[in-house]
XYZ file of C-alpha atoms in Angstrom:
573
model
C -19.708 -2.082 80.994
C -19.208 -2.504 84.745
C -16.775 -0.775 87.122
C -15.372 -2.895 89.970
C -12.138 -3.857 91.746
C -9.705 -6.735 91.281
C -10.911 -8.181 94.589
C -14.517 -8.038 93.448
C -13.590 -9.606 90.110
C -12.045 -12.628 91.861
C -14.611 -12.755 94.675
C -17.361 -14.764 93.018
C -17.615 -18.298 94.338
C -16.414 -21.038 91.978
C -15.178 -18.450 89.455
C -12.298 -19.552 87.281
C -10.250 -17.516 84.818
C -8.806 -18.998 81.653
C -6.725 -17.700 78.788
C -8.073 -19.413 75.664
C -5.578 -21.163 73.428
C -6.070 -18.740 70.522
C -4.804 -15.825 72.639
C -1.103 -15.073 72.940
C 0.839 -16.373 75.911
C 2.509 -14.273 78.601
C 4.836 -11.687 77.021
C 5.530 -9.040 79.666
C 9.236 -8.521 80.216
C 11.348 -6.614 82.694
C 10.309 -3.217 81.326
C 6.600 -3.820 81.925
C 7.097 -5.445 85.357
C 9.294 -2.615 86.599
C 6.739 -0.096 85.313
C 4.034 -1.995 87.249
C 6.160 -1.697 90.411
C 6.933 1.958 89.712
C 3.206 2.656 89.377
C 2.667 1.196 92.851
C 5.455 3.333 94.299
C 3.906 6.459 92.835
C 0.276 5.646 93.649
C -1.366 7.248 96.679
C -4.679 5.637 97.563
C -6.042 4.707 94.152
C -4.810 2.569 91.341
C -6.418 1.956 87.934
C -5.654 -1.251 86.065
C -7.611 -0.583 82.897
C -10.316 -2.333 80.937
C -10.863 -6.090 80.600
C -12.872 -7.986 78.028
C -14.176 -11.445 78.932
C -16.117 -14.123 77.144
C -18.303 -16.192 79.480
C -18.856 -19.687 78.033
C -20.531 -20.901 81.260
C -21.639 -19.590 84.632
C -18.337 -20.120 86.461
C -15.710 -19.419 83.781
C -14.417 -16.178 82.333
C -12.151 -16.443 79.309
C -9.843 -13.448 79.017
C -10.050 -11.878 75.555
C -8.255 -8.625 76.359
C -6.176 -7.881 79.455
C -4.528 -11.264 79.974
C -1.055 -9.741 80.389
C -2.202 -7.501 83.246
C -4.297 -10.171 84.935
C -1.523 -12.781 84.722
C 0.854 -10.216 86.235
C -1.576 -9.592 89.091
C -1.703 -13.310 89.925
C 2.108 -13.515 89.878
C 2.175 -10.378 92.064
C -0.177 -11.961 94.613
C 1.799 -15.219 94.610
C 5.062 -13.404 95.374
C 3.304 -11.231 97.955
C 1.876 -14.292 99.720
C 5.290 -15.959 99.781
C 7.144 -12.893 101.138
C 4.590 -12.065 103.834
C 4.348 -15.727 104.896
C 8.110 -15.883 105.364
C 8.065 -12.710 107.457
C 5.222 -14.045 109.604
C 7.210 -17.225 110.276
C 10.096 -15.021 111.393
C 7.864 -13.382 114.016
C 6.673 -10.250 112.264
C 3.094 -9.070 112.764
C 1.274 -9.292 109.427
C -1.989 -7.356 109.188
C -3.000 -8.791 105.825
C -5.025 -12.024 105.945
C -2.724 -14.477 104.141
C -5.507 -17.003 103.659
C -7.454 -14.371 101.754
C -4.575 -13.843 99.338
C -4.387 -17.553 98.635
C -8.127 -18.128 98.472
C -8.944 -15.155 96.258
C -6.108 -15.241 93.782
C -4.164 -18.512 93.890
C -6.215 -21.553 94.954
C -9.793 -22.091 95.983
C -9.233 -23.166 99.597
C -12.399 -25.257 99.708
C -11.726 -27.235 96.532
C -7.951 -26.721 96.272
C -8.439 -25.914 92.587
C -6.522 -23.450 90.503
C -8.247 -20.064 90.195
C -6.372 -18.792 87.143
C -5.202 -20.854 84.170
C -2.804 -19.585 81.547
C -2.605 -21.010 78.011
C -2.568 -24.796 78.080
C 1.040 -25.362 76.962
C 2.334 -23.080 79.745
C -0.082 -24.029 82.503
C 1.868 -26.873 84.153
C 4.893 -24.602 84.395
C 2.669 -21.804 85.753
C 1.294 -24.153 88.424
C 4.770 -25.191 89.586
C 6.293 -21.730 89.403
C 3.472 -19.464 90.581
C 0.665 -21.475 92.149
C 2.737 -24.030 94.086
C 6.015 -22.068 94.164
C 8.150 -25.195 93.911
C 11.767 -24.673 94.846
C 13.068 -26.898 92.052
C 10.514 -26.169 89.375
C 11.028 -27.346 85.813
C 13.178 -25.260 83.505
C 11.291 -22.967 81.087
C 10.768 -24.544 77.664
C 9.070 -21.589 75.951
C 9.740 -17.873 75.777
C 6.498 -17.199 77.655
C 7.601 -19.506 80.487
C 10.847 -17.531 80.702
C 8.759 -14.355 81.013
C 6.695 -15.944 83.809
C 9.827 -16.875 85.739
C 11.383 -13.458 85.142
C 8.263 -11.676 86.436
C 8.129 -13.894 89.541
C 11.844 -13.322 90.201
C 11.562 -9.554 89.776
C 8.646 -9.367 92.234
C 10.466 -11.635 94.715
C 13.630 -9.546 94.568
C 11.793 -6.236 94.860
C 9.531 -7.383 97.717
C 12.542 -8.600 99.717
C 13.810 -4.998 99.878
C 10.485 -3.372 100.870
C 9.263 -2.805 104.467
C 6.267 -4.894 105.504
C 4.031 -1.860 105.920
C 4.739 -0.804 102.340
C 4.127 -4.323 101.031
C 0.740 -4.408 102.726
C -0.033 -1.030 101.213
C 0.866 -2.332 97.740
C -1.296 -5.416 98.282
C -4.281 -3.239 99.153
C -3.614 -0.975 96.159
C -3.707 -3.876 93.714
C -6.632 -5.770 95.214
C -8.643 -2.533 95.398
C -7.468 -1.364 91.980
C -10.324 -0.059 89.862
C -11.062 -1.843 86.597
C -13.810 -1.850 84.038
C -15.026 -5.070 82.500
C -17.176 -6.061 79.608
C -18.497 -9.627 79.595
C -19.927 -11.128 76.406
C -21.439 -14.507 75.827
C -20.451 -15.186 72.224
C -17.270 -15.060 70.150
C -18.666 -12.762 67.487
C -19.340 -9.922 69.892
C -15.966 -10.478 71.612
C -14.178 -10.254 68.253
C -15.951 -7.029 67.337
C -15.087 -5.337 70.652
C -11.491 -6.597 70.703
C -10.886 -5.115 67.255
C -11.296 -1.616 68.695
C -9.156 -2.119 71.841
C -5.458 -2.029 72.690
C -3.639 -3.737 75.544
C -2.703 -0.929 77.957
C 0.439 -2.628 79.250
C 2.222 -3.361 75.982
C 1.560 -2.006 72.506
C -0.093 -4.412 70.110
C 2.232 -6.117 67.681
C 1.492 -5.990 63.972
C 0.337 -9.592 64.226
C -2.147 -8.635 66.960
C -3.430 -5.730 64.869
C -3.939 -7.987 61.868
C -5.661 -10.575 64.051
C -8.114 -8.034 65.464
C -8.705 -6.569 61.997
C -9.443 -10.028 60.590
C -11.860 -10.769 63.444
C -13.714 -7.551 62.686
C -13.851 -8.272 58.949
C -15.219 -11.753 59.596
C -17.843 -10.241 61.894
C -18.865 -7.685 59.263
C -18.747 -9.939 56.207
C -20.042 -13.332 57.334
C -23.720 -12.440 57.052
C -25.335 -14.462 59.854
C -24.458 -15.486 63.413
C -23.827 -19.151 62.597
C -21.395 -18.258 59.838
C -19.747 -15.587 61.997
C -19.087 -18.105 64.769
C -17.881 -20.748 62.323
C -15.389 -18.384 60.674
C -14.187 -16.955 63.978
C -13.616 -20.473 65.310
C -11.494 -21.138 62.225
C -9.350 -18.063 62.935
C -9.119 -18.958 66.630
C -7.851 -22.421 65.763
C -5.196 -21.047 63.396
C -4.054 -18.417 65.881
C -3.865 -21.076 68.589
C -1.318 -22.859 66.392
C 0.470 -19.582 65.589
C 0.887 -18.625 69.252
C 2.134 -22.100 70.103
C 4.762 -21.748 67.393
C 5.707 -18.208 68.411
C 6.907 -19.371 71.809
C 9.018 -22.093 70.152
C 10.805 -19.719 67.778
C 13.553 -17.349 68.862
C 12.490 -14.756 66.315
C 10.401 -11.631 66.710
C 6.868 -12.388 65.567
C 6.568 -9.228 63.490
C 9.792 -10.109 61.680
C 8.312 -13.486 60.717
C 5.177 -11.658 59.589
C 7.335 -9.346 57.446
C 9.164 -12.314 55.898
C 5.821 -13.910 55.047
C 4.424 -10.700 53.577
C 7.505 -10.284 51.374
C 7.065 -13.847 50.155
C 3.429 -13.444 49.083
C 2.672 -9.728 48.609
C 3.915 -9.381 45.040
C 6.244 -6.550 46.069
C 8.891 -8.645 47.760
C 11.576 -6.764 49.647
C 9.934 -3.457 48.770
C 6.571 -4.333 50.312
C 4.485 -1.739 52.098
C 3.967 -1.921 55.846
C 2.314 -5.281 56.363
C -0.750 -3.945 58.246
C -1.568 -1.321 55.626
C -0.682 -3.761 52.863
C -3.055 -6.407 54.205
C -5.917 -3.922 54.471
C -5.343 -2.812 50.883
C -5.133 -6.407 49.684
C -8.423 -7.371 51.364
C -10.171 -4.396 49.797
C -9.217 -5.743 46.354
C -10.429 -9.298 46.962
C -13.755 -10.646 45.784
C -13.752 -13.557 48.262
C -12.492 -11.645 51.255
C -13.119 -14.254 53.956
C -11.436 -17.000 51.933
C -8.442 -14.700 51.432
C -8.276 -14.034 55.190
C -8.376 -17.751 55.977
C -5.634 -18.497 53.443
C -3.514 -15.642 54.810
C -3.815 -16.823 58.415
C -3.055 -20.430 57.442
C -0.032 -19.086 55.570
C 1.219 -17.186 58.643
C 0.953 -20.387 60.657
C 2.970 -22.234 58.015
C 5.549 -19.403 57.964
C 6.206 -19.858 61.681
C 6.574 -23.588 61.076
C 9.110 -22.807 58.321
C 11.115 -20.532 60.605
C 11.096 -23.214 63.291
C 12.266 -25.820 60.765
C 15.073 -23.556 59.564
C 16.193 -22.757 63.113
C 16.290 -26.460 64.005
C 18.035 -27.509 60.795
C 21.478 -29.125 61.002
C 22.119 -28.652 57.274
C 25.441 -26.848 57.045
C 24.458 -24.235 54.459
C 21.442 -23.161 56.506
C 23.726 -22.837 59.523
C 26.104 -20.806 57.341
C 23.337 -18.346 56.485
C 22.888 -17.593 60.174
C 26.629 -17.044 60.477
C 26.462 -14.578 57.582
C 23.614 -12.769 59.359
C 21.462 -12.295 56.298
C 18.297 -14.224 57.108
C 16.119 -11.290 56.034
C 17.089 -12.204 52.485
C 16.726 -15.950 52.985
C 13.492 -16.370 54.966
C 11.057 -15.150 52.254
C 12.569 -17.735 49.883
C 12.345 -20.514 52.469
C 8.719 -19.577 53.143
C 8.022 -19.594 49.390
C 9.733 -22.989 49.092
C 7.532 -24.478 51.828
C 4.414 -22.964 50.260
C 5.153 -24.795 47.012
C 5.860 -28.003 48.981
C 9.485 -28.184 47.911
C 11.311 -31.430 48.655
C 14.027 -31.497 51.291
C 16.679 -31.698 48.554
C 15.320 -28.632 46.774
C 14.889 -26.751 50.048
C 18.528 -27.462 50.913
C 19.621 -26.568 47.392
C 17.955 -23.187 47.857
C 19.900 -22.779 51.114
C 23.164 -23.587 49.353
C 22.467 -21.064 46.614
C 21.490 -18.372 49.146
C 24.693 -18.962 51.134
C 26.695 -18.665 47.920
C 25.126 -15.415 46.723
C 25.168 -13.936 50.256
C 28.882 -14.638 50.579
C 29.578 -13.071 47.185
C 27.501 -10.020 48.068
C 29.143 -9.484 51.473
C 32.596 -10.158 50.037
C 32.049 -7.309 47.625
C 30.972 -5.066 50.486
C 27.235 -4.962 49.761
C 27.612 -2.017 47.395
C 25.335 -3.601 44.805
C 21.661 -4.083 45.616
C 21.194 -7.845 45.731
C 17.577 -7.478 46.894
C 16.486 -5.755 43.680
C 17.768 -8.722 41.640
C 16.112 -11.218 43.927
C 12.793 -9.405 43.782
C 12.206 -10.552 40.219
C 12.465 -14.141 41.468
C 10.432 -13.625 44.591
C 7.600 -11.875 42.769
C 7.572 -12.528 39.053
C 8.593 -16.136 38.453
C 5.859 -18.689 38.907
C 7.216 -20.784 41.790
C 4.367 -23.199 42.324
C 6.000 -26.608 42.807
C 9.302 -28.368 43.347
C 10.281 -28.326 39.668
C 9.549 -24.636 39.159
C 11.613 -23.784 42.267
C 14.552 -25.757 40.883
C 14.091 -24.008 37.541
C 14.212 -20.659 39.338
C 17.477 -21.585 41.056
C 18.904 -22.636 37.686
C 17.758 -19.359 36.157
C 19.442 -17.301 38.889
C 22.705 -19.237 38.519
C 22.580 -18.633 34.771
C 22.005 -14.890 35.344
C 25.042 -14.664 37.629
C 27.178 -16.353 34.973
C 25.876 -14.587 31.883
C 23.889 -11.413 32.658
C 25.787 -8.147 33.211
C 23.056 -6.962 35.643
C 23.992 -9.868 37.946
C 27.697 -9.460 37.210
C 28.480 -8.003 40.632
C 28.419 -11.596 41.939
C 30.149 -13.367 39.072
C 33.136 -15.647 39.598
C 35.445 -12.978 38.190
C 34.120 -10.382 40.619
C 34.408 -12.811 43.544
C 38.039 -13.574 42.740
C 38.786 -9.883 42.162
C 37.619 -9.204 45.747
C 39.651 -12.110 47.153
C 42.642 -10.861 45.162
C 42.534 -7.478 46.843
C 45.651 -6.426 48.683
C 43.358 -4.981 51.349
C 41.322 -8.097 52.127
C 42.010 -7.702 55.866
C 38.912 -6.508 57.755
C 36.587 -7.444 54.914
C 33.248 -8.313 56.538
C 33.692 -12.001 55.671
C 37.455 -12.367 56.137
C 37.139 -14.722 59.125
C 34.231 -16.588 57.479
C 36.317 -17.263 54.370
C 39.261 -18.486 56.460
C 36.920 -20.724 58.472
C 35.523 -22.258 55.277
C 39.078 -22.679 54.045
C 39.861 -24.557 57.262
C 36.955 -26.918 56.596
C 38.198 -27.309 53.052
C 41.584 -28.409 54.372
C 39.909 -30.812 56.812
C 37.932 -32.440 54.040
C 37.946 -31.157 50.504
C 34.449 -32.562 50.031
C 33.196 -29.982 52.559
C 32.114 -31.969 55.649
C 28.389 -32.127 56.434
C 27.615 -31.249 59.162
C 30.574 -29.017 59.887
C 33.163 -30.519 62.199
C 34.216 -27.109 63.483
C 31.475 -24.568 64.184
C 32.044 -21.023 63.014
C 30.588 -19.582 66.217
C 32.884 -21.681 68.427
C 35.955 -21.002 66.330
C 35.504 -17.264 65.923
C 34.656 -16.803 69.592
C 38.280 -17.554 70.453
C 40.028 -16.798 67.169
C 41.535 -13.662 65.704
C 43.233 -12.987 62.382
C 46.999 -13.235 62.344
C 49.272 -11.380 59.926
C 51.952 -13.981 59.260
C 54.293 -11.223 58.079
C 53.551 -8.762 60.879
C 52.337 -5.263 60.259
C 55.343 -3.986 62.247
C 58.452 -6.234 62.653
C 59.961 -6.360 66.151
C 63.236 -4.542 65.498
C 62.180 -2.732 62.346
C 64.320 -5.011 60.147
C 62.057 -7.538 58.429
C 64.834 -9.492 56.745
C 66.668 -10.022 60.019
C 63.446 -11.401 61.489
C 62.909 -13.945 58.727
C 60.583 -11.970 56.491
C 61.052 -10.780 52.948
C 61.614 -7.196 51.937
C 58.725 -4.932 52.934
C 59.525 -2.193 50.409
C 60.841 -2.164 46.849
C 59.688 -3.973 43.693
C 59.061 -7.276 45.447
C 58.102 -5.732 48.783
C 55.433 -7.195 51.041
C 54.021 -3.752 51.849
C 54.751 -1.928 48.616
C 53.244 -4.752 46.622
C 50.046 -4.848 48.701
C 50.777 -8.347 50.059
C 50.662 -7.469 53.767
C 46.845 -7.408 54.085
C 45.991 -9.916 51.362
C 44.376 -13.256 52.192
C 47.636 -15.122 51.546
C 49.192 -13.419 54.581
C 46.175 -13.864 56.875
C 45.395 -16.816 59.105
C 42.998 -17.781 61.892
C 44.716 -18.089 65.243
C 43.577 -18.060 68.870
C 43.615 -14.667 70.542
C 45.961 -15.875 73.277
C 48.285 -17.434 70.699
C 48.252 -14.252 68.644
C 49.127 -12.168 71.691
C 51.961 -14.490 72.711
C 53.765 -14.460 69.358
C 52.929 -10.849 68.444
C 55.458 -9.708 65.831
C 58.223 -12.141 66.726
C 60.678 -13.494 64.152
C 59.137 -15.851 61.601
C 61.084 -18.897 62.848
C 59.523 -18.466 66.322
C 56.075 -18.070 64.855
C 56.506 -21.076 62.600
C 57.525 -23.233 65.546
C 54.292 -22.340 67.333
C 51.937 -22.811 64.354
C 49.915 -25.963 64.678
C 51.406 -26.877 68.046
C 48.594 -28.249 70.231
C 46.193 -26.755 67.710
C 43.598 -28.264 65.419
C 43.873 -25.677 62.651
C 45.358 -27.114 59.475
C 45.891 -23.661 57.967
C 48.582 -23.096 60.596
C 50.228 -26.471 60.111
C 50.515 -26.013 56.352
C 52.411 -22.689 56.481
C 55.730 -24.537 56.274
C 54.640 -25.952 52.896
C 54.803 -22.517 51.294
C 58.363 -21.797 52.464
C 61.046 -22.455 49.854
C 63.926 -23.285 52.219
C 62.676 -25.372 55.132
C 66.064 -25.211 56.911
C 66.213 -21.414 56.715
C 62.532 -20.427 56.556
C 61.747 -17.008 55.085
C 58.184 -15.673 54.778
C 58.387 -13.429 51.725
C 56.282 -12.280 48.826
C 56.784 -15.593 46.971
C 55.490 -17.628 49.932
C 52.541 -15.272 50.444
C 51.662 -15.369 46.741
C 51.856 -19.180 46.671
C 49.467 -19.469 49.634
C 47.303 -16.683 48.213
C 46.809 -18.628 44.975
C 45.949 -21.829 46.852
C 43.265 -20.034 48.855
C 41.889 -18.454 45.658
C 41.605 -21.912 44.087
C 39.842 -23.152 47.238
C 37.382 -20.245 47.047
C 36.563 -21.141 43.418
C 35.899 -24.718 44.529
C 33.990 -23.961 47.755
C 31.658 -21.436 46.082
C 31.450 -23.186 42.719
C 28.061 -22.434 41.154
C 28.229 -25.611 39.070
C 28.045 -27.800 42.183
C 24.804 -26.266 43.536
């Protein structure tokens, strides 16, 4: 192990730095960048940047095995520093720092005009435009890591613009003279062994990183000879290269995807142990440990591909699952479906079933533990191919219809919840009314949806057709039925039932407030695409003297109940 400075590290002629493809891409966010800047503000004359591990495949190249986040940040720092000081020099300020040195050491080799530092391949062109060449109209980020690169560059630019030149030059000297330790190895096996015992100082290792380093160590210890060690490590590197490429394409936390995968394969489902501890225990119980590790890593890679496929899907029931915000239940099943090579039809059928059971569960208020029922499917049934997955879906539908343990989500229970006089503010009240709107648009349930839930709900609120408080306190005078008494809207629990609720724009809702029913009715459907507003007149007995009473509410209530039975009909899955 050698102690040196950042300047000394970059000083060697012809030296190039690369981040190999099997390492993760740039992941530092605002928190880490601002901490980096805060460290500089608080430093006096010395600054320590930690330990770096390099693999040296040839005389002039160092591949960064550990420390790539810090080193990438340093290069971005120097690029922003060069840009800010150059601008100030052009404006007539005296700059003590040698600007050519900044560029030559850390950005481009002046003699050859070659890039000194390369990030992972799929981000490197963006890195060149954004950091090396500092193009004014650089390409837009296409990966999460590219967004992090731009954010870091922007944060440094903004902070440097506020700092006096003397302080900037002090910061430059602090970073270039920052003390580091480095360990350079010449083969992958030794690099894997050392990395397994190290953490990245700037940002805590994710569970995926911990599993990766643990696997590298196990391969090193179990492979037996150097040739086999290098062969197995190259296999893991190749798989992790694919994994990291997929991570930056997926807007999902990597450890969440890892958890979904572990629930799908662990045998404990939704009640799995912590994935890191669980993996270590599982390896200990395997006879062919290296084969198990390879299969596990290949499975993680496939899991990220599944998540990407789901996120890109235009199939309406998959989109609905995102709206219902219950992907933690769905993803392990999707991952299991892909592992058994399910057809697109079966995959989509699984999505439709999951949307159905999720709606029923949320409608009921989540008081029953749906995960415990699903665990027996996730773990115990032998889902190994397309047919067995379809059989499992059939089995679950049969349980919902015939087994008391699944009875919380039966048709009777679903309708009982819809029938409630206090349906208003149910977690899925607006979702149900949105699906009802689609039902009115096309009773065959349009695919893909013509009206997106996210767009609709962004501007919509729920209207009480019979208002919670009539304008002058006299409902009948305002065109509403009796609120109290045997047939009362309030006394009979009809005020907050689904028959009296309707989607309406927030501005529209505010404008009509609790006005007389005739005024409301005149505004419903005017310059509006929502059919559930336009049809309100159909439930009124006397069109010439419209009254919104219990009979009208009950009539609409029953129509919506029938629609719910049709929309979430188990027989059509």
